mmCIF file of C-alpha atoms in Angstrom:
data_model
loop_
_atom_site.group_PDB
_atom_site.id
_atom_site.type_symbol
_atom_site.label_atom_id
_atom_site.label_comp_id
_atom_site.label_asym_id
_atom_site.label_seq_id
_atom_site.Cartn_x
_atom_site.Cartn_y
_atom_site.Cartn_z
ATOM 1 C CA UNK A 162 54.504 131.389 72.447
ATOM 2 C CA UNK A 163 54.807 127.551 72.381
ATOM 3 C CA UNK A 164 55.423 127.500 76.136
ATOM 4 C CA UNK A 165 52.522 129.819 76.863
ATOM 5 C CA UNK A 166 50.140 127.785 74.716
ATOM 6 C CA UNK A 167 51.543 124.601 76.271
ATOM 7 C CA UNK A 168 50.679 126.001 79.723
ATOM 8 C CA UNK A 169 47.172 126.741 78.486
ATOM 9 C CA UNK A 170 46.802 123.198 77.213
ATOM 10 C CA UNK A 171 47.995 121.681 80.517
ATOM 11 C CA UNK A 172 45.511 123.968 82.374
ATOM 12 C CA UNK A 173 42.710 122.837 80.080
ATOM 13 C CA UNK A 174 43.696 119.160 80.775
ATOM 14 C CA UNK A 175 43.615 119.808 84.527
ATOM 15 C CA UNK A 176 40.373 121.806 84.426
ATOM 16 C CA UNK A 177 38.621 119.172 82.428
ATOM 17 C CA UNK A 178 40.063 116.391 84.674
ATOM 18 C CA UNK A 179 41.361 114.559 81.611
ATOM 19 C CA UNK A 180 43.392 111.382 82.220
ATOM 20 C CA UNK A 181 46.128 109.451 80.316
ATOM 21 C CA UNK A 182 44.791 107.925 77.093
ATOM 22 C CA UNK A 183 42.074 110.552 76.886
ATOM 23 C CA UNK A 184 42.034 112.326 73.500
ATOM 24 C CA UNK A 185 42.362 116.114 73.255
ATOM 25 C CA UNK A 186 39.804 117.999 71.164
ATOM 26 C CA UNK A 187 40.751 118.613 67.543
ATOM 27 C CA UNK A 188 43.298 121.297 66.693
ATOM 28 C CA UNK A 189 40.518 123.626 65.506
ATOM 29 C CA UNK A 190 38.341 123.024 68.600
ATOM 30 C CA UNK A 191 41.310 123.534 70.918
ATOM 31 C CA UNK A 192 42.295 126.797 69.181
ATOM 32 C CA UNK A 193 38.775 128.098 69.671
ATOM 33 C CA UNK A 194 38.670 126.952 73.339
ATOM 34 C CA UNK A 195 42.026 128.588 74.162
ATOM 35 C CA UNK A 196 41.505 131.682 72.015
ATOM 36 C CA UNK A 197 44.699 131.133 69.930
ATOM 37 C CA UNK A 198 45.582 130.276 66.357
ATOM 38 C CA UNK A 199 45.821 126.761 65.053
ATOM 39 C CA UNK A 200 49.545 127.109 64.372
ATOM 40 C CA UNK A 201 50.024 128.152 67.978
ATOM 41 C CA UNK A 202 48.133 125.054 69.163
ATOM 42 C CA UNK A 203 50.310 122.953 66.865
ATOM 43 C CA UNK A 204 53.504 124.378 68.376
ATOM 44 C CA UNK A 205 52.171 123.959 71.910
ATOM 45 C CA UNK A 206 51.333 120.336 71.221
ATOM 46 C CA UNK A 207 54.819 119.704 69.781
ATOM 47 C CA UNK A 208 56.349 121.336 72.913
ATOM 48 C CA UNK A 209 54.378 119.007 75.227
ATOM 49 C CA UNK A 210 54.973 115.952 73.020
ATOM 50 C CA UNK A 211 58.750 116.498 73.298
ATOM 51 C CA UNK A 212 58.350 116.557 77.110
ATOM 52 C CA UNK A 213 56.274 113.430 77.290
ATOM 53 C CA UNK A 214 52.921 114.905 78.204
ATOM 54 C CA UNK A 215 51.223 114.211 74.913
ATOM 55 C CA UNK A 216 51.368 111.585 72.209
ATOM 56 C CA UNK A 217 50.425 112.372 68.580
ATOM 57 C CA UNK A 218 48.997 109.356 66.861
ATOM 58 C CA UNK A 219 48.723 109.601 63.066
ATOM 59 C CA UNK A 220 45.084 109.447 61.919
ATOM 60 C CA UNK A 221 43.798 109.205 65.536
ATOM 61 C CA UNK A 222 44.618 112.465 67.209
ATOM 62 C CA UNK A 223 46.519 113.775 70.249
ATOM 63 C CA UNK A 224 46.367 111.791 73.426
ATOM 64 C CA UNK A 225 47.419 112.559 77.036
ATOM 65 C CA UNK A 226 50.129 110.363 78.483
ATOM 66 C CA UNK A 227 52.145 110.268 81.701
ATOM 67 C CA UNK A 228 55.497 112.133 81.553
ATOM 68 C CA UNK A 229 58.501 109.717 81.735
ATOM 69 C CA UNK A 230 59.415 110.827 85.302
ATOM 70 C CA UNK A 231 56.017 109.640 86.491
ATOM 71 C CA UNK A 232 56.531 106.107 85.185
ATOM 72 C CA UNK A 233 59.874 105.828 86.969
ATOM 73 C CA UNK A 234 58.436 107.083 90.265
ATOM 74 C CA UNK A 235 55.338 104.959 90.004
ATOM 75 C CA UNK A 236 57.401 101.823 89.246
ATOM 76 C CA UNK A 237 59.454 102.557 92.300
ATOM 77 C CA UNK A 238 56.411 102.932 94.470
ATOM 78 C CA UNK A 239 54.975 99.725 93.136
ATOM 79 C CA UNK A 240 58.088 97.795 94.028
ATOM 80 C CA UNK A 241 58.415 99.289 97.467
ATOM 81 C CA UNK A 242 56.796 98.010 100.680
ATOM 82 C CA UNK A 243 54.612 101.040 101.211
ATOM 83 C CA UNK A 244 53.006 101.658 104.574
ATOM 84 C CA UNK A 245 50.459 104.173 105.815
ATOM 85 C CA UNK A 246 53.396 106.075 107.294
ATOM 86 C CA UNK A 247 55.143 106.270 103.901
ATOM 87 C CA UNK A 248 51.990 107.341 102.223
ATOM 88 C CA UNK A 249 51.242 110.284 104.514
ATOM 89 C CA UNK A 250 54.949 111.241 104.871
ATOM 90 C CA UNK A 251 55.030 111.731 101.097
ATOM 91 C CA UNK A 252 51.719 113.563 101.029
ATOM 92 C CA UNK A 253 53.038 115.959 103.628
ATOM 93 C CA UNK A 254 56.344 116.404 101.786
ATOM 94 C CA UNK A 255 54.542 117.343 98.584
ATOM 95 C CA UNK A 256 51.330 119.046 99.598
ATOM 96 C CA UNK A 257 52.479 121.295 102.445
ATOM 97 C CA UNK A 258 55.009 123.246 100.422
ATOM 98 C CA UNK A 259 52.636 123.285 97.428
ATOM 99 C CA UNK A 260 50.043 125.063 99.547
ATOM 100 C CA UNK A 261 52.593 127.599 100.679
ATOM 101 C CA UNK A 262 53.756 128.320 97.116
ATOM 102 C CA UNK A 263 50.204 128.543 95.866
ATOM 103 C CA UNK A 264 49.456 131.171 98.571
ATOM 104 C CA UNK A 265 52.570 133.086 97.860
ATOM 105 C CA UNK A 266 51.982 133.165 94.054
ATOM 106 C CA UNK A 267 48.335 134.047 94.445
ATOM 107 C CA UNK A 268 47.306 133.205 90.876
ATOM 108 C CA UNK A 269 43.666 134.321 90.951
ATOM 109 C CA UNK A 270 42.448 132.083 88.169
ATOM 110 C CA UNK A 271 44.124 129.035 89.695
ATOM 111 C CA UNK A 272 42.707 129.770 93.162
ATOM 112 C CA UNK A 273 39.262 130.292 91.679
ATOM 113 C CA UNK A 274 39.533 126.728 90.295
ATOM 114 C CA UNK A 275 40.423 125.549 93.782
ATOM 115 C CA UNK A 276 37.413 127.323 95.256
ATOM 116 C CA UNK A 277 35.113 126.130 92.558
ATOM 117 C CA UNK A 278 36.117 122.517 93.259
ATOM 118 C CA UNK A 279 35.597 122.972 96.931
ATOM 119 C CA UNK A 280 32.081 124.302 96.374
ATOM 120 C CA UNK A 281 31.295 121.235 94.271
ATOM 121 C CA UNK A 282 32.798 118.923 96.872
ATOM 122 C CA UNK A 283 30.744 120.549 99.695
ATOM 123 C CA UNK A 284 27.568 120.356 97.640
ATOM 124 C CA UNK A 285 28.142 116.698 96.917
ATOM 125 C CA UNK A 286 28.901 116.044 100.593
ATOM 126 C CA UNK A 287 25.566 117.627 101.554
ATOM 127 C CA UNK A 288 23.502 115.236 99.452
ATOM 128 C CA UNK A 289 21.534 112.800 101.622
ATOM 129 C CA UNK A 290 22.728 109.773 99.646
ATOM 130 C CA UNK A 291 26.510 109.854 99.369
ATOM 131 C CA UNK A 292 28.181 109.159 96.006
ATOM 132 C CA UNK A 293 31.562 108.093 97.489
ATOM 133 C CA UNK A 294 33.257 107.802 94.092
ATOM 134 C CA UNK A 295 32.323 111.353 93.124
ATOM 135 C CA UNK A 296 33.330 112.614 96.591
ATOM 136 C CA UNK A 297 36.707 111.028 96.293
ATOM 137 C CA UNK A 298 37.194 112.416 92.759
ATOM 138 C CA UNK A 299 36.369 115.938 93.926
ATOM 139 C CA UNK A 300 38.479 115.647 96.971
ATOM 140 C CA UNK A 301 41.473 114.525 94.900
ATOM 141 C CA UNK A 302 40.775 117.335 92.364
ATOM 142 C CA UNK A 303 40.794 119.948 95.167
ATOM 143 C CA UNK A 304 44.263 118.945 96.234
ATOM 144 C CA UNK A 305 45.514 118.531 92.692
ATOM 145 C CA UNK A 306 44.326 122.077 91.838
ATOM 146 C CA UNK A 307 46.284 123.459 94.740
ATOM 147 C CA UNK A 308 49.373 121.624 93.449
ATOM 148 C CA UNK A 309 48.731 123.189 90.042
ATOM 149 C CA UNK A 310 48.387 126.618 91.589
ATOM 150 C CA UNK A 311 51.911 126.184 93.074
ATOM 151 C CA UNK A 312 53.381 126.436 89.544
ATOM 152 C CA UNK A 313 56.364 124.287 90.386
ATOM 153 C CA UNK A 314 57.942 122.375 87.545
ATOM 154 C CA UNK A 315 58.825 119.371 89.736
ATOM 155 C CA UNK A 316 55.234 119.091 90.998
ATOM 156 C CA UNK A 317 54.083 119.308 87.341
ATOM 157 C CA UNK A 318 56.137 116.234 86.642
ATOM 158 C CA UNK A 319 54.919 114.350 89.753
ATOM 159 C CA UNK A 320 51.257 115.293 89.832
ATOM 160 C CA UNK A 321 50.236 111.783 88.664
ATOM 161 C CA UNK A 322 52.092 110.209 91.608
ATOM 162 C CA UNK A 323 50.624 112.799 94.026
ATOM 163 C CA UNK A 324 47.189 111.918 92.614
ATOM 164 C CA UNK A 325 47.792 108.247 93.423
ATOM 165 C CA UNK A 326 48.984 109.043 96.929
ATOM 166 C CA UNK A 327 45.921 111.108 97.685
ATOM 167 C CA UNK A 328 43.534 108.531 96.283
ATOM 168 C CA UNK A 329 45.198 105.718 98.293
ATOM 169 C CA UNK A 330 44.824 107.766 101.474
ATOM 170 C CA UNK A 331 41.201 108.594 100.766
ATOM 171 C CA UNK A 332 40.238 105.013 100.268
ATOM 172 C CA UNK A 333 41.160 104.484 103.963
ATOM 173 C CA UNK A 334 39.456 107.537 105.404
ATOM 174 C CA UNK A 335 36.593 108.918 103.287
ATOM 175 C CA UNK A 336 33.978 106.510 104.739
ATOM 176 C CA UNK A 337 34.920 107.052 108.387
ATOM 177 C CA UNK A 338 32.086 108.660 110.241
ATOM 178 C CA UNK A 339 32.601 112.347 110.841
ATOM 179 C CA UNK A 340 35.560 112.555 108.508
ATOM 180 C CA UNK A 341 33.666 114.477 105.793
ATOM 181 C CA UNK A 342 32.706 117.219 108.270
ATOM 182 C CA UNK A 343 36.181 117.601 109.680
ATOM 183 C CA UNK A 344 37.718 117.519 106.167
ATOM 184 C CA UNK A 345 35.347 120.317 105.116
ATOM 185 C CA UNK A 346 36.651 122.543 107.934
ATOM 186 C CA UNK A 347 40.293 121.720 107.027
ATOM 187 C CA UNK A 348 39.593 122.489 103.356
ATOM 188 C CA UNK A 349 38.013 125.803 104.208
ATOM 189 C CA UNK A 350 40.953 126.769 106.332
ATOM 190 C CA UNK A 351 43.395 125.912 103.536
ATOM 191 C CA UNK A 352 41.323 127.877 100.985
ATOM 192 C CA UNK A 353 41.197 130.933 103.247
ATOM 193 C CA UNK A 354 44.939 130.975 103.673
ATOM 194 C CA UNK A 355 45.444 130.616 99.942
ATOM 195 C CA UNK A 356 43.101 133.431 99.096
ATOM 196 C CA UNK A 357 44.574 135.792 101.640
ATOM 197 C CA UNK A 358 48.125 135.080 100.515
ATOM 198 C CA UNK A 359 49.037 133.555 103.920
ATOM 199 C CA UNK A 360 51.904 131.327 102.993
ATOM 200 C CA UNK A 361 52.664 130.118 106.523
ATOM 201 C CA UNK A 362 48.985 129.670 107.261
ATOM 202 C CA UNK A 363 48.488 127.606 104.099
ATOM 203 C CA UNK A 364 51.343 125.351 104.986
ATOM 204 C CA UNK A 365 50.051 124.901 108.549
ATOM 205 C CA UNK A 366 46.490 124.242 107.445
ATOM 206 C CA UNK A 367 47.647 121.701 104.820
ATOM 207 C CA UNK A 368 49.842 119.947 107.409
ATOM 208 C CA UNK A 369 46.933 119.777 110.002
ATOM 209 C CA UNK A 370 44.710 118.266 107.316
ATOM 210 C CA UNK A 371 47.092 115.621 106.270
ATOM 211 C CA UNK A 372 48.005 114.671 109.821
ATOM 212 C CA UNK A 373 44.350 114.429 110.834
ATOM 213 C CA UNK A 374 43.776 112.153 107.897
ATOM 214 C CA UNK A 375 46.724 110.116 108.885
ATOM 215 C CA UNK A 376 45.343 109.651 112.421
ATOM 216 C CA UNK A 377 41.996 108.625 110.903
ATOM 217 C CA UNK A 378 43.648 106.135 108.614
ATOM 218 C CA UNK A 379 45.604 104.566 111.501
ATOM 219 C CA UNK A 380 42.439 104.167 113.562
ATOM 220 C CA UNK A 381 40.534 102.700 110.622
ATOM 221 C CA UNK A 382 43.384 100.223 109.924
ATOM 222 C CA UNK A 383 43.470 99.196 113.594
ATOM 223 C CA UNK A 384 39.788 98.594 113.679
ATOM 224 C CA UNK A 385 39.945 96.542 110.451
ATOM 225 C CA UNK A 386 42.832 94.445 111.741
ATOM 226 C CA UNK A 387 40.937 93.843 115.012
ATOM 227 C CA UNK A 388 37.863 92.723 113.035
ATOM 228 C CA UNK A 389 39.884 90.415 110.910
ATOM 229 C CA UNK A 390 41.461 88.798 113.974
ATOM 230 C CA UNK A 391 38.101 88.268 115.623
ATOM 231 C CA UNK A 392 36.720 86.676 112.408
#
């Protein structure tokens, strides 16, 4: 029971896009939202606290925190001389197998969350005045929900690093003319493979998407460097 409720709490955090230092609803509210008893919520919180996902602060509530593995990985990334190549190599290493696992598992609820996010992303992209921050957030959420649908414990521990990798890549590509349209087609292909249980197709679609984003990032960096030299 504690593990099952812990999974429900993690899914709630992911669905609500809560971040480290955000406070969870009260025990009573969370029990109602998850449809479980308050003692079950209490046990689930203890389970996640012991694994570094939550911090219980007396008199304040329960707060989300990064698991310890994240901090070590993030520190290593901060100290490394990261390049665009490193960034997209790591995205491919994490996201391609995640897409395959998600397609193979076929968790309907998790895949519905992926589709729901893509609908929101496409709707936001269709607006005449682009809200680039909202577009980036939804794009990241789309990929993060695929990772969550993979149900892999290692990915669960490294989702924060993956989030950072995706955001860093999007900063370079999201404003490039035509990228939103191409990205939409890539996303639709990934979702189709996920929903049809096509593991190989999901991996291939995710790989194509990441490599296309990589090429866009390289062109954008080259243009920026040329502009800086001319200035």
